[in-house]
Coordinates of C-alpha atoms and ligand atoms in Angstrom, one line a residue:
M204 CA -59.6 53.2 -21.5
Q205 CA -56.4 51.6 -20.3
I206 CA -54.1 50.8 -23.2
G207 CA -51.0 48.7 -23.3
F208 CA -48.3 49.2 -26.0
I209 CA -45.5 46.8 -26.8
G210 CA -42.7 47.9 -29.1
L211 CA -41.5 51.5 -29.0
G212 CA -39.4 51.5 -32.2
S213 CA -39.7 54.1 -35.0
M214 CA -43.4 53.4 -35.6
G215 CA -44.5 52.3 -32.1
S216 CA -43.2 55.3 -30.3
A217 CA -45.0 57.8 -32.6
M218 CA -48.2 55.8 -32.3
A219 CA -48.0 55.6 -28.5
I220 CA -47.5 59.3 -28.2
N221 CA -50.6 60.0 -30.4
L222 CA -52.7 57.7 -28.1
V223 CA -51.5 59.8 -25.1
K224 CA -52.3 63.0 -27.0
A225 CA -55.8 61.7 -27.6
G226 CA -56.3 61.4 -23.8
H227 CA -55.6 57.7 -23.3
D228 CA -53.7 56.2 -20.4
V229 CA -50.9 54.2 -22.2
R230 CA -48.6 51.7 -20.4
A231 CA -45.8 50.8 -22.7
W232 CA -43.0 48.2 -22.8
N233 CA -39.9 48.1 -24.9
R234 CA -37.0 45.6 -24.9
S235 CA -34.3 48.3 -24.8
K236 CA -34.4 51.2 -22.5
V237 CA -36.4 54.1 -23.9
A238 CA -35.8 57.7 -22.6
Q239 CA -38.9 59.0 -21.0
D240 CA -38.6 62.4 -22.8
S241 CA -38.7 60.6 -26.2
V242 CA -42.3 59.3 -25.3
P243 CA -43.9 62.1 -23.3
G244 CA -46.9 61.1 -21.3
V245 CA -46.4 57.4 -21.9
T246 CA -46.0 55.3 -18.7
L247 CA -43.0 53.0 -19.2
V248 CA -43.4 49.6 -17.6
E249 CA -40.8 47.0 -16.7
F250 CA -42.4 43.8 -18.3
A251 CA -44.4 43.1 -21.4
A252 CA -46.9 41.4 -19.1
D253 CA -47.6 44.8 -17.4
A254 CA -48.7 46.2 -20.8
F255 CA -51.1 43.3 -21.1
Q256 CA -53.0 44.5 -18.0
A257 CA -55.3 46.7 -20.0
D258 CA -58.5 46.8 -22.0
A259 CA -56.6 46.7 -25.3
V260 CA -53.0 46.2 -26.2
F261 CA -51.1 47.2 -29.3
T262 CA -48.0 45.3 -30.5
M263 CA -45.7 47.1 -32.9
L264 CA -42.8 44.7 -32.9
S265 CA -40.5 43.8 -35.8
D266 CA -41.9 40.5 -37.1
D267 CA -43.5 37.1 -36.4
A268 CA -40.6 35.7 -34.5
V269 CA -40.5 38.6 -32.0
I270 CA -44.2 38.6 -31.4
R271 CA -44.0 34.8 -30.8
E272 CA -41.2 35.3 -28.3
V273 CA -42.6 38.3 -26.5
V274 CA -46.3 37.4 -26.4
L275 CA -46.9 33.7 -27.1
D276 CA -43.8 32.1 -25.5
A277 CA -44.2 34.3 -22.5
G278 CA -47.8 33.1 -22.0
L279 CA -49.3 36.6 -22.1
L280 CA -52.5 35.4 -23.8
A281 CA -53.4 33.5 -20.6
S282 CA -52.9 36.6 -18.5
A283 CA -55.6 38.9 -19.7
P284 CA -58.9 37.4 -20.6
G285 CA -61.3 39.8 -22.3
L286 CA -58.6 42.1 -23.6
T287 CA -58.4 42.9 -27.3
H288 CA -55.0 42.6 -29.0
I289 CA -54.3 44.8 -32.0
V290 CA -51.3 43.6 -34.0
T291 CA -50.1 46.5 -36.1
S292 CA -46.8 44.9 -37.3
T293 CA -46.4 43.6 -40.8
I294 CA -46.6 39.8 -40.2
S295 CA -47.2 36.7 -42.3
V296 CA -50.6 35.6 -43.4
A297 CA -50.0 32.2 -41.8
F298 CA -49.0 33.8 -38.4
A299 CA -52.1 36.0 -38.5
R300 CA -54.3 32.8 -38.8
E301 CA -52.4 31.2 -35.9
L302 CA -52.8 34.4 -33.8
E303 CA -56.6 34.5 -34.6
L304 CA -57.0 30.9 -33.4
L305 CA -54.9 31.3 -30.3
H306 CA -56.7 34.4 -29.2
E307 CA -60.1 32.8 -29.7
E308 CA -59.0 29.8 -27.6
A309 CA -57.8 32.2 -24.8
G310 CA -61.0 34.3 -24.9
L311 CA -59.2 37.4 -26.2
G312 CA -60.3 39.7 -29.0
Y313 CA -57.8 39.8 -32.0
V314 CA -57.6 42.5 -34.7
S315 CA -55.0 42.5 -37.5
A316 CA -54.2 46.2 -38.1
P317 CA -51.1 46.6 -40.2
V318 CA -50.4 50.1 -41.3
L319 CA -49.4 52.1 -44.4
G320 CA -47.2 55.1 -43.8
R321 CA -43.7 55.7 -42.5
P322 CA -42.6 57.0 -39.1
N323 CA -43.1 60.7 -40.1
V324 CA -46.7 59.8 -41.2
A325 CA -47.3 57.9 -37.9
A326 CA -46.1 60.9 -36.0
R327 CA -48.7 63.1 -37.7
G328 CA -51.4 60.6 -36.9
Q329 CA -52.0 60.1 -40.6
L330 CA -51.5 56.4 -41.1
N331 CA -53.8 54.3 -43.3
I332 CA -54.8 51.3 -41.1
L333 CA -55.9 48.1 -42.7
A334 CA -58.2 46.5 -40.1
A335 CA -59.7 43.0 -40.1
G336 CA -61.2 40.9 -37.3
K337 CA -64.5 40.0 -35.7
A338 CA -66.9 42.9 -36.1
N339 CA -67.3 43.3 -32.3
A340 CA -63.5 43.3 -31.7
V341 CA -63.0 45.9 -34.5
A342 CA -65.8 48.1 -33.2
A343 CA -64.4 48.0 -29.7
I344 CA -61.0 49.3 -30.7
E345 CA -61.9 51.6 -33.6
P346 CA -61.9 54.7 -31.4
L347 CA -58.3 53.9 -30.6
L348 CA -57.3 53.8 -34.2
A349 CA -58.8 57.2 -35.0
P350 CA -56.0 59.3 -33.4
L351 CA -53.4 57.3 -35.3
S352 CA -54.9 57.4 -38.8
K353 CA -56.2 59.3 -41.7
K354 CA -58.4 56.4 -42.6
V355 CA -59.2 52.9 -41.2
W356 CA -59.9 50.5 -44.1
K357 CA -62.2 47.8 -42.7
L358 CA -61.4 44.6 -44.7
G359 CA -63.8 42.1 -43.1
E360 CA -63.8 39.5 -40.4
N361 CA -60.9 37.4 -41.6
P362 CA -57.8 39.0 -40.0
A363 CA -55.4 37.5 -42.6
R364 CA -57.0 39.7 -45.3
A365 CA -55.5 42.8 -43.7
N366 CA -52.0 41.1 -43.6
A367 CA -52.2 39.9 -47.2
A368 CA -53.3 43.4 -48.3
K369 CA -50.4 45.0 -46.4
L370 CA -47.9 42.6 -48.0
A371 CA -49.3 43.2 -51.4
C372 CA -48.9 47.0 -50.9
N373 CA -45.3 46.7 -49.8
M374 CA -44.6 44.3 -52.7
M375 CA -46.0 46.8 -55.2
I376 CA -44.0 49.7 -53.7
A377 CA -40.8 47.7 -54.0
M378 CA -41.7 47.0 -57.6
A379 CA -42.3 50.7 -58.2
I380 CA -38.9 51.6 -56.7
E381 CA -37.2 49.0 -58.9
A382 CA -39.2 50.2 -62.0
M383 CA -38.1 53.8 -61.4
A384 CA -34.5 52.7 -61.0
E385 CA -34.6 50.7 -64.3
G386 CA -36.1 53.7 -66.0
V387 CA -33.2 55.8 -64.7
V388 CA -30.7 53.3 -66.1
L389 CA -32.1 53.8 -69.6
T390 CA -32.6 57.5 -69.5
E391 CA -29.4 58.6 -67.7
S392 CA -27.4 56.6 -70.3
V393 CA -28.4 59.2 -72.9
G394 CA -27.8 62.2 -70.5
L395 CA -31.4 62.8 -69.3
E396 CA -31.3 64.1 -65.7
R397 CA -33.2 61.8 -63.3
A398 CA -35.2 64.8 -61.9
D399 CA -36.3 65.6 -65.4
F400 CA -37.3 62.0 -66.1
F401 CA -39.3 61.8 -62.9
E402 CA -41.0 65.1 -63.7
L403 CA -42.1 63.5 -66.9
I404 CA -43.4 60.2 -65.5
L405 CA -45.1 61.9 -62.5
G406 CA -46.8 64.4 -64.8
T407 CA -48.0 61.8 -67.3
L408 CA -48.3 58.0 -66.6
F409 CA -47.3 57.5 -62.9
S410 CA -48.8 60.2 -60.6
G411 CA -49.3 57.8 -57.6
R412 CA -48.1 58.4 -54.1
A413 CA -45.4 55.7 -54.2
Y414 CA -43.9 57.1 -57.3
E415 CA -44.0 60.6 -55.9
S416 CA -42.4 59.8 -52.6
Y417 CA -39.7 57.4 -53.7
S418 CA -38.7 59.3 -56.9
A419 CA -37.8 62.2 -54.6
Q420 CA -35.6 59.8 -52.5
I421 CA -34.0 58.3 -55.5
T422 CA -33.2 61.8 -56.9
E423 CA -31.8 63.1 -53.6
R424 CA -30.0 59.8 -53.0
S425 CA -31.3 60.0 -49.5
F426 CA -31.2 56.7 -47.7
E427 CA -31.9 57.4 -44.1
P428 CA -34.9 55.3 -43.0
G429 CA -37.8 55.6 -43.3
F430 CA -38.4 51.9 -43.7
K431 CA -35.3 49.8 -43.2
A432 CA -34.1 47.5 -46.0
K433 CA -33.9 44.6 -43.6
L434 CA -37.6 45.0 -42.7
A435 CA -38.6 45.4 -46.4
L436 CA -36.7 42.1 -47.1
K437 CA -38.7 40.4 -44.3
D438 CA -41.9 41.6 -46.0
M439 CA -40.8 40.3 -49.5
R440 CA -40.1 37.0 -47.8
L441 CA -43.5 37.0 -46.2
A442 CA -45.1 37.8 -49.6
T443 CA -43.2 34.9 -51.2
E444 CA -44.4 32.6 -48.4
A445 CA -48.0 33.7 -49.0
S446 CA -47.7 33.1 -52.7
N447 CA -46.0 29.7 -52.2
E448 CA -48.8 28.7 -49.9
I449 CA -51.2 29.0 -52.8
G450 CA -48.9 27.2 -55.2
R451 CA -47.8 30.4 -57.1
T452 CA -44.5 32.0 -58.0
L453 CA -44.6 35.7 -58.7
P454 CA -41.7 36.6 -60.9
M455 CA -41.6 40.4 -60.2
L456 CA -41.8 39.6 -56.5
E457 CA -38.8 37.2 -56.8
A458 CA -36.8 40.0 -58.6
V459 CA -37.4 42.7 -55.9
R460 CA -36.8 40.2 -53.1
E461 CA -33.4 39.4 -54.7
G462 CA -32.6 43.1 -55.0
L463 CA -33.3 43.7 -51.3
D464 CA -31.4 40.6 -50.4
Q465 CA -28.4 42.0 -52.2
A466 CA -28.8 45.3 -50.5
V467 CA -28.9 43.7 -47.0
L468 CA -26.0 41.4 -47.9
A469 CA -24.0 44.5 -49.0
G470 CA -24.5 45.8 -45.4
F471 CA -27.3 48.3 -46.1
G472 CA -30.0 46.6 -43.9
E473 CA -30.4 49.7 -41.7
K474 CA -30.7 52.0 -44.7
D475 CA -34.0 52.9 -46.3
W476 CA -35.3 50.3 -48.7
S477 CA -34.9 52.7 -51.7
I478 CA -31.2 51.9 -51.5
M479 CA -32.2 49.1 -53.8
A480 CA -32.8 51.6 -56.5
D481 CA -29.3 53.1 -56.1
M482 CA -27.8 49.6 -56.4
T483 CA -29.7 49.0 -59.6
V484 CA -28.7 52.3 -61.1
R485 CA -25.0 51.8 -60.1
G486 CA -24.9 48.2 -61.3
G487 CA -24.9 46.5 -57.9
D488 CA -23.0 49.1 -55.9
S489 CA -24.4 52.1 -54.0
M490 CA -23.6 55.7 -53.2
A491 CA -23.9 54.6 -49.6
S492 CA -20.8 52.4 -49.9
S493 CA -18.7 55.5 -50.6
E494 CA -20.4 57.3 -47.8
T495 CA -19.7 54.4 -45.4
N496 CA -16.1 54.2 -46.6
S497 CA -15.5 57.9 -46.2
E498 CA -17.0 57.8 -42.7
T499 CA -14.7 54.9 -41.8
N500 CA -11.7 56.7 -43.2
Q501 CA -12.2 59.8 -41.1
Ligands
LIG128 P1 -38.0 49.3 -35.5 O1 -37.8 50.7 -35.4 O2 -36.8 48.4 -35.9 O3 -38.7 48.8 -34.1 C1 -38.8 47.4 -33.9 C2 -39.4 47.1 -32.5 O4 -39.4 45.7 -32.2 C3 -38.6 47.8 -31.4 O5 -39.5 48.2 -30.4 C4 -37.6 46.7 -31.0 O6 -37.2 46.8 -29.7 C5 -38.6 45.5 -31.0 N1 -37.8 44.3 -31.1 C6 -37.0 43.8 -32.1 N2 -36.5 42.6 -31.7 C7 -37.0 42.3 -30.5 C8 -36.8 41.2 -29.6 N3 -36.1 40.1 -30.0 N4 -37.5 41.2 -28.4 C9 -38.2 42.3 -28.1 N5 -38.5 43.4 -28.9 C10 -37.8 43.4 -30.1 O7 -39.1 48.9 -36.6 P2 -40.4 49.8 -37.1 O8 -39.9 50.6 -38.3 O9 -41.0 50.5 -36.0 O10 -41.3 48.6 -37.6 C11 -42.1 47.9 -36.7 C12 -43.1 47.1 -37.6 O11 -43.9 48.0 -38.4 C13 -42.5 46.1 -38.6 O12 -43.3 44.9 -38.6 C14 -42.5 46.9 -39.9 O13 -42.5 46.0 -41.0 C15 -43.8 47.6 -39.7 N6 -43.9 48.9 -40.5 C16 -42.8 49.8 -40.6 C17 -43.0 50.9 -41.3 C18 -41.8 51.9 -41.5 O14 -41.9 52.7 -42.4 N7 -40.9 51.9 -40.6 C19 -44.2 51.2 -42.0 C20 -45.2 50.3 -41.9 C21 -45.1 49.1 -41.1 P3 -35.7 47.5 -29.4 O15 -36.0 49.0 -29.4 O16 -35.3 46.9 -28.1 O17 -34.8 47.1 -30.6

């Protein structure tokens, strides 16, 4: 099967490599120049339109606006009738609906397939993929998702379901990060080491994956992405839009969105989103500030 791939960022490059390893012919485009040896076996093409000359094309671009610019505004949907487009980015529910309609009008298959898992998980081909779209479109591309994933969660024929589920997952991880940080504020104030507090909560009430993974980052104060705070803020905004669309305001969502907004405003947009926990623990500042300052002073 001839596969196109658009967007060789942290996630996309790992996914494209795994498609090659699975024996597929992958033609990929990225806005910035990508070194061939960073994506072995992937054929790099000059234009996004070249990646659309395929049986199926993945897009793993940052957000709605970039997909609109690279795919819709460039008229790519008209260039490849019969192709199935798999959008693995985290995008808005409203944009997923628009994409579904536009692909149907252009005679293309469309599958929303946002993913759970960070770049290291993508590199191991162990993502959880949330897939939704017309049954025949999902069936056609399912073999392509296998080398990328631990499990494909099929969420039905309405693509927006996958996007709403993905936004809900990220919203809940952000809430878990903030919850742990606020727990640390209370417990460190009486001298309890954060590692000991996390051992307690992981061994009793909160043994889930999000708590496990982000408690380690909060303990180590390690903020290399991972998942960039600026992209996490984008997702909280998309979750807010989705809740506003149904006339609801979600107070915990508002709080974590504000926390990420502060982190990005403080200049930490390129750091991991768990930087938000550090800012809460330190009352609005972050360890990363002193790191940045000492780097600048050298
Ligand atoms: P990333 O490393 O920042 O990559 C973003 C990609 O979008 C790059 O290929 C970038 O090209 C491209 N891009 C950005 N602006 C563009 C523009 N104006 N025109 C053309 N291309 C543009 O981000 P990522 O971490 O791979 O995330 C990609 C998507 O996956 C996002 O929707 C994110 O929310 C989602 N996601 C991320 C994670 C994670 O842990 N990282 C996990 C699950 C889902 P350049 O190389 O030229 O900048």
